[in-house]
Amino acid sequence: EIVLTQSPATLSLSPGEKATLSCRTSQSVNRYLVWYQQKPGQAPRLLIYDASNRATGIPARFSGSGSGTDFTLTISSLEPEDYAVYYCQHRSSWPLTFGGGTKVEIK
Amino acid sequence: QVQLVESGGGVVQPGRSLRLSCGASGFTFNNYGMHWVRQAPGKGLEWVAASLYDGNNKRYADSVMGRFAISRDNSKNTLYLQMNSLRFEDTAIYYCAKSGRDYGDFHWFDSWGQGALVTVSS
C-alpha cells in the first residue's frame, strides 16, 4: 500500500496570501496524483487530477505540480471560499489511498 | 448533470449487515468505474471499493476485504455496497463516487453523492 503524507497538517493564512500544500508518497506514483477540497458538511470536490490538470470549473488560482513522490498544490491568492480541508489521493495502483489532509484556516 | 444519490444508511449492531445503494443519473452509467469512499466522524477519506467499468472487475481495501461486496445493476443505473460482519470502526459517512473518465483506469473521483451515514452501535 502506498502511504501519502500531507504537510503541514494546518496552514493559517490571510485572504490574498499564497498557500502551498505538500503531498509525499511512499513510492513513486508517476504523475497519478489527485487533489480534492472538502468543506464542512459537504462531499469532497475534485480540484486537480494527474498532478497538474485542473478539473472542470476549477479557478486558475489552483495549480498542481510534481511527479514521482513529491507533489504540491498551490493556491495563488486565497479567497474566502478556499478555507477548507485539502486531500491528495494516488491512482497509481491498488489500493487507492488518500493523504491525511491539510486544513487551510483563516489567520 | 451528474447526480449520485445514496440511500440505505442507518444504525446497525456489530456483526449485522447493511446494504447501501447509489442511484446515478446524468451520464452513461455502464461506461464508468464507480467507487465507495468513506469518512469516519472527524477523520479523513478512505477508499473502500471499486467496480470497474467492465462490470466484472472489483477491488477492495484490505480493511473491508471478505466482509463488503460491491456490485452494480447497469439496467437500473445503481451501485450497491453489501456490508456484512459490521464493526464499530465501520462507522462513517459512505460516499458513492464516479470515475473521472469513461472506460480505462481513470480512478479519480469527479462526482460524489451527498453520503449515507452508517453507525455501528450496540
Coordinates of C-alpha atoms in Angstrom, one line a residue:
Chain A
E1 CA 0.0 0.0 0.0
I2 CA 1.3 3.5 -0.9
V3 CA 1.2 5.9 2.0
L4 CA 0.5 9.6 1.3
T5 CA 1.8 12.1 3.8
Q6 CA 0.4 15.7 3.7
S7 CA 2.1 18.7 5.2
P8 CA 1.5 20.8 7.0
A9 CA -1.5 19.5 8.9
T10 CA -2.8 23.0 9.3
L11 CA -2.0 26.2 7.4
S12 CA -3.0 29.5 8.8
L13 CA -3.1 32.2 6.2
S14 CA -4.9 35.5 5.5
P15 CA -7.0 36.2 2.4
G16 CA -4.9 37.1 -0.6
E17 CA -1.9 35.1 0.6
K18 CA -0.4 32.2 -1.3
A19 CA -1.0 28.7 0.0
T20 CA 1.5 25.8 -0.7
L21 CA 0.4 22.3 0.3
S22 CA 2.6 19.3 0.1
C23 CA 1.9 15.6 -0.5
R24 CA 4.6 13.0 -0.4
T25 CA 4.1 9.4 -1.4
S26 CA 6.0 6.4 0.0
Q27 CA 6.9 5.2 -3.5
S28 CA 6.6 6.7 -7.0
V29 CA 3.2 7.3 -8.4
N30 CA 4.5 8.9 -11.6
R31 CA 2.0 11.7 -12.1
Y32 CA -1.1 9.8 -10.9
L33 CA -1.8 12.2 -8.1
V34 CA -5.2 13.9 -7.4
W35 CA -6.3 16.8 -5.2
Y36 CA -9.7 17.4 -3.5
Q37 CA -11.2 20.2 -1.5
Q38 CA -13.7 19.4 1.3
K39 CA -15.7 21.9 3.3
P40 CA -17.6 21.1 6.5
G41 CA -20.7 19.0 5.9
Q42 CA -20.0 18.7 2.2
A43 CA -18.7 15.9 -0.1
P44 CA -15.2 16.4 -1.5
R45 CA -14.8 18.3 -4.7
L46 CA -12.2 17.4 -7.4
L47 CA -9.6 20.1 -8.0
I48 CA -6.7 18.6 -9.8
Y49 CA -6.1 15.2 -11.5
D50 CA -2.9 13.6 -12.7
A51 CA -0.7 16.1 -10.8
S52 CA -1.5 19.3 -12.8
N53 CA -4.8 19.1 -14.7
R54 CA -7.5 21.4 -13.3
A55 CA -10.9 19.8 -13.2
T56 CA -13.8 21.4 -14.9
G57 CA -14.8 24.7 -13.4
I58 CA -11.9 25.0 -11.0
P59 CA -10.4 28.5 -10.9
A60 CA -7.0 29.2 -12.3
R61 CA -5.7 30.2 -8.8
F62 CA -5.5 26.5 -8.1
S63 CA -2.5 24.7 -9.6
G64 CA -0.7 21.4 -9.1
S65 CA 2.8 20.3 -9.7
G66 CA 5.2 17.4 -9.1
S67 CA 5.9 13.9 -10.2
G68 CA 7.4 10.7 -8.6
T69 CA 7.0 11.1 -4.9
D70 CA 6.7 14.9 -4.3
F71 CA 3.7 16.9 -5.2
T72 CA 2.4 20.4 -4.5
L73 CA -1.0 22.1 -4.6
T74 CA -0.7 25.9 -4.8
I75 CA -3.5 28.4 -4.3
S76 CA -2.0 31.6 -5.7
S77 CA -4.2 34.1 -3.7
L78 CA -6.6 32.8 -1.1
E79 CA -10.3 33.7 -1.5
P80 CA -12.7 33.4 1.5
E81 CA -14.3 30.3 -0.1
D82 CA -10.9 28.5 -0.2
Y83 CA -10.7 27.8 3.5
A84 CA -11.3 24.1 3.7
V85 CA -9.5 20.8 4.1
Y86 CA -7.5 19.5 1.1
Y87 CA -6.7 15.9 0.4
C88 CA -4.4 14.2 -2.0
Q89 CA -5.0 10.7 -3.5
H90 CA -3.0 8.5 -5.7
R91 CA -4.3 6.3 -8.5
S92 CA -1.1 4.5 -9.4
S93 CA -2.0 1.1 -8.0
W94 CA -4.5 -0.8 -5.8
P95 CA -5.4 0.0 -3.2
L96 CA -6.2 3.7 -3.8
T97 CA -5.2 5.7 -0.8
F98 CA -5.6 9.3 0.5
G99 CA -3.4 11.5 2.5
G100 CA -4.5 12.7 5.9
G101 CA -5.4 16.1 4.8
T102 CA -4.3 19.7 5.2
K103 CA -6.6 22.2 6.8
V104 CA -6.3 25.8 5.4
E105 CA -7.7 28.1 8.1
I106 CA -8.1 31.9 8.3
K107 CA -5.3 33.6 10.1
Chain B
Q1 CA -25.8 17.0 -14.9
V2 CA -24.4 14.1 -13.0
Q3 CA -26.3 13.1 -9.9
L4 CA -25.5 10.4 -7.4
V5 CA -27.9 9.7 -4.5
E6 CA -27.0 7.3 -1.8
S7 CA -29.6 5.5 0.4
G8 CA -29.7 2.7 2.9
G9 CA -27.7 4.1 5.8
G10 CA -28.7 3.7 9.4
V11 CA -27.8 2.3 12.8
V12 CA -26.9 -1.3 13.0
Q13 CA -25.5 -3.6 15.7
P14 CA -22.0 -5.1 15.4
G15 CA -21.9 -8.3 13.4
R16 CA -25.0 -7.4 11.4
S17 CA -25.4 -6.5 7.8
L18 CA -26.5 -3.4 5.8
R19 CA -26.8 -2.6 2.1
L20 CA -26.2 0.8 0.6
S21 CA -27.5 1.9 -2.8
C22 CA -26.4 4.7 -5.1
G23 CA -28.7 5.8 -7.8
A24 CA -26.9 7.5 -10.7
S25 CA -28.2 9.8 -13.5
G26 CA -26.8 12.3 -16.0
F27 CA -24.2 10.0 -17.6
T28 CA -23.8 6.6 -19.2
F29 CA -23.5 4.6 -16.0
N30 CA -22.2 1.4 -17.6
N31 CA -19.2 3.1 -19.2
Y32 CA -17.7 4.3 -15.9
G33 CA -15.9 2.8 -12.9
M34 CA -17.8 3.5 -9.7
H35 CA -16.4 3.6 -6.1
W36 CA -17.3 3.8 -2.5
V37 CA -15.3 6.1 -0.3
R38 CA -15.9 6.5 3.5
Q39 CA -15.2 9.1 6.1
A40 CA -15.3 8.3 9.8
P41 CA -16.5 11.1 12.0
G42 CA -13.9 13.9 12.2
K43 CA -11.4 11.8 10.2
G44 CA -10.0 11.7 6.6
L45 CA -11.1 9.9 3.5
E46 CA -10.7 6.2 3.0
W47 CA -11.3 4.5 -0.3
V48 CA -13.4 1.3 0.2
A49 CA -14.2 -0.4 -3.0
A50 CA -14.4 -0.1 -6.8
S51 CA -16.5 -1.6 -9.5
L52 CA -14.5 -1.2 -12.7
Y53 CA -16.2 0.0 -15.9
D54 CA -16.4 -3.5 -17.4
G55 CA -18.6 -4.5 -14.5
N56 CA -16.7 -7.7 -13.8
N57 CA -13.6 -6.4 -12.0
K58 CA -13.8 -5.3 -8.4
R59 CA -11.3 -4.1 -6.0
Y60 CA -11.4 -3.7 -2.2
A61 CA -9.5 -2.0 0.6
D62 CA -7.8 -4.5 2.9
S63 CA -10.0 -3.2 5.8
V64 CA -13.2 -4.5 4.2
M65 CA -12.0 -7.4 2.1
G66 CA -14.1 -10.5 2.7
R67 CA -16.8 -8.5 4.5
F68 CA -18.0 -6.0 1.9
A69 CA -19.2 -6.6 -1.6
I70 CA -19.6 -4.0 -4.3
S71 CA -22.0 -4.7 -7.2
R72 CA -23.9 -2.8 -9.9
D73 CA -27.1 -3.1 -11.8
N74 CA -26.5 -1.3 -15.1
S75 CA -30.2 -1.7 -16.1
K76 CA -31.1 0.4 -13.0
N77 CA -28.1 2.7 -13.0
T78 CA -27.5 1.7 -9.5
L79 CA -24.4 0.9 -7.5
Y80 CA -24.5 -1.2 -4.3
L81 CA -22.4 -1.9 -1.3
Q82 CA -23.3 -5.0 0.8
M83 CA -21.7 -4.7 4.2
N84 CA -21.5 -7.8 6.3
S85 CA -20.0 -8.5 9.7
L86 CA -20.0 -4.8 10.5
R87 CA -17.6 -3.5 13.2
F88 CA -17.6 -0.3 15.3
E89 CA -14.8 1.0 13.1
D90 CA -17.0 0.8 10.0
T91 CA -19.0 3.8 11.4
A92 CA -18.7 6.5 8.7
I93 CA -20.3 8.5 6.0
Y94 CA -20.2 6.4 2.9
Y95 CA -19.9 8.3 -0.4
C96 CA -20.6 7.0 -3.8
A97 CA -18.2 8.4 -6.4
K98 CA -17.8 8.3 -10.2
S99 CA -14.5 7.8 -12.0
G100 CA -13.2 10.7 -14.0
R101 CA -13.4 9.3 -17.5
D102 CA -15.2 6.5 -19.2
Y103 CA -13.6 3.2 -19.9
G104 CA -10.0 2.7 -18.7
D105 CA -8.4 3.2 -15.3
F106 CA -9.2 6.8 -14.6
H107 CA -9.6 6.4 -10.9
W108 CA -10.1 10.0 -9.8
F109 CA -13.5 11.0 -8.5
D110 CA -15.1 13.8 -10.4
S111 CA -18.6 13.5 -8.9
W112 CA -19.7 12.5 -5.4
G113 CA -23.0 11.8 -3.8
Q114 CA -24.1 13.5 -0.6
G115 CA -23.2 10.5 1.5
A116 CA -25.0 7.9 3.7
L117 CA -24.3 7.7 7.4
V118 CA -23.7 4.2 8.7
T119 CA -23.5 3.9 12.5
V120 CA -22.4 0.6 14.1
S121 CA -23.5 0.6 17.7
S122 CA -24.7 -1.9 20.3

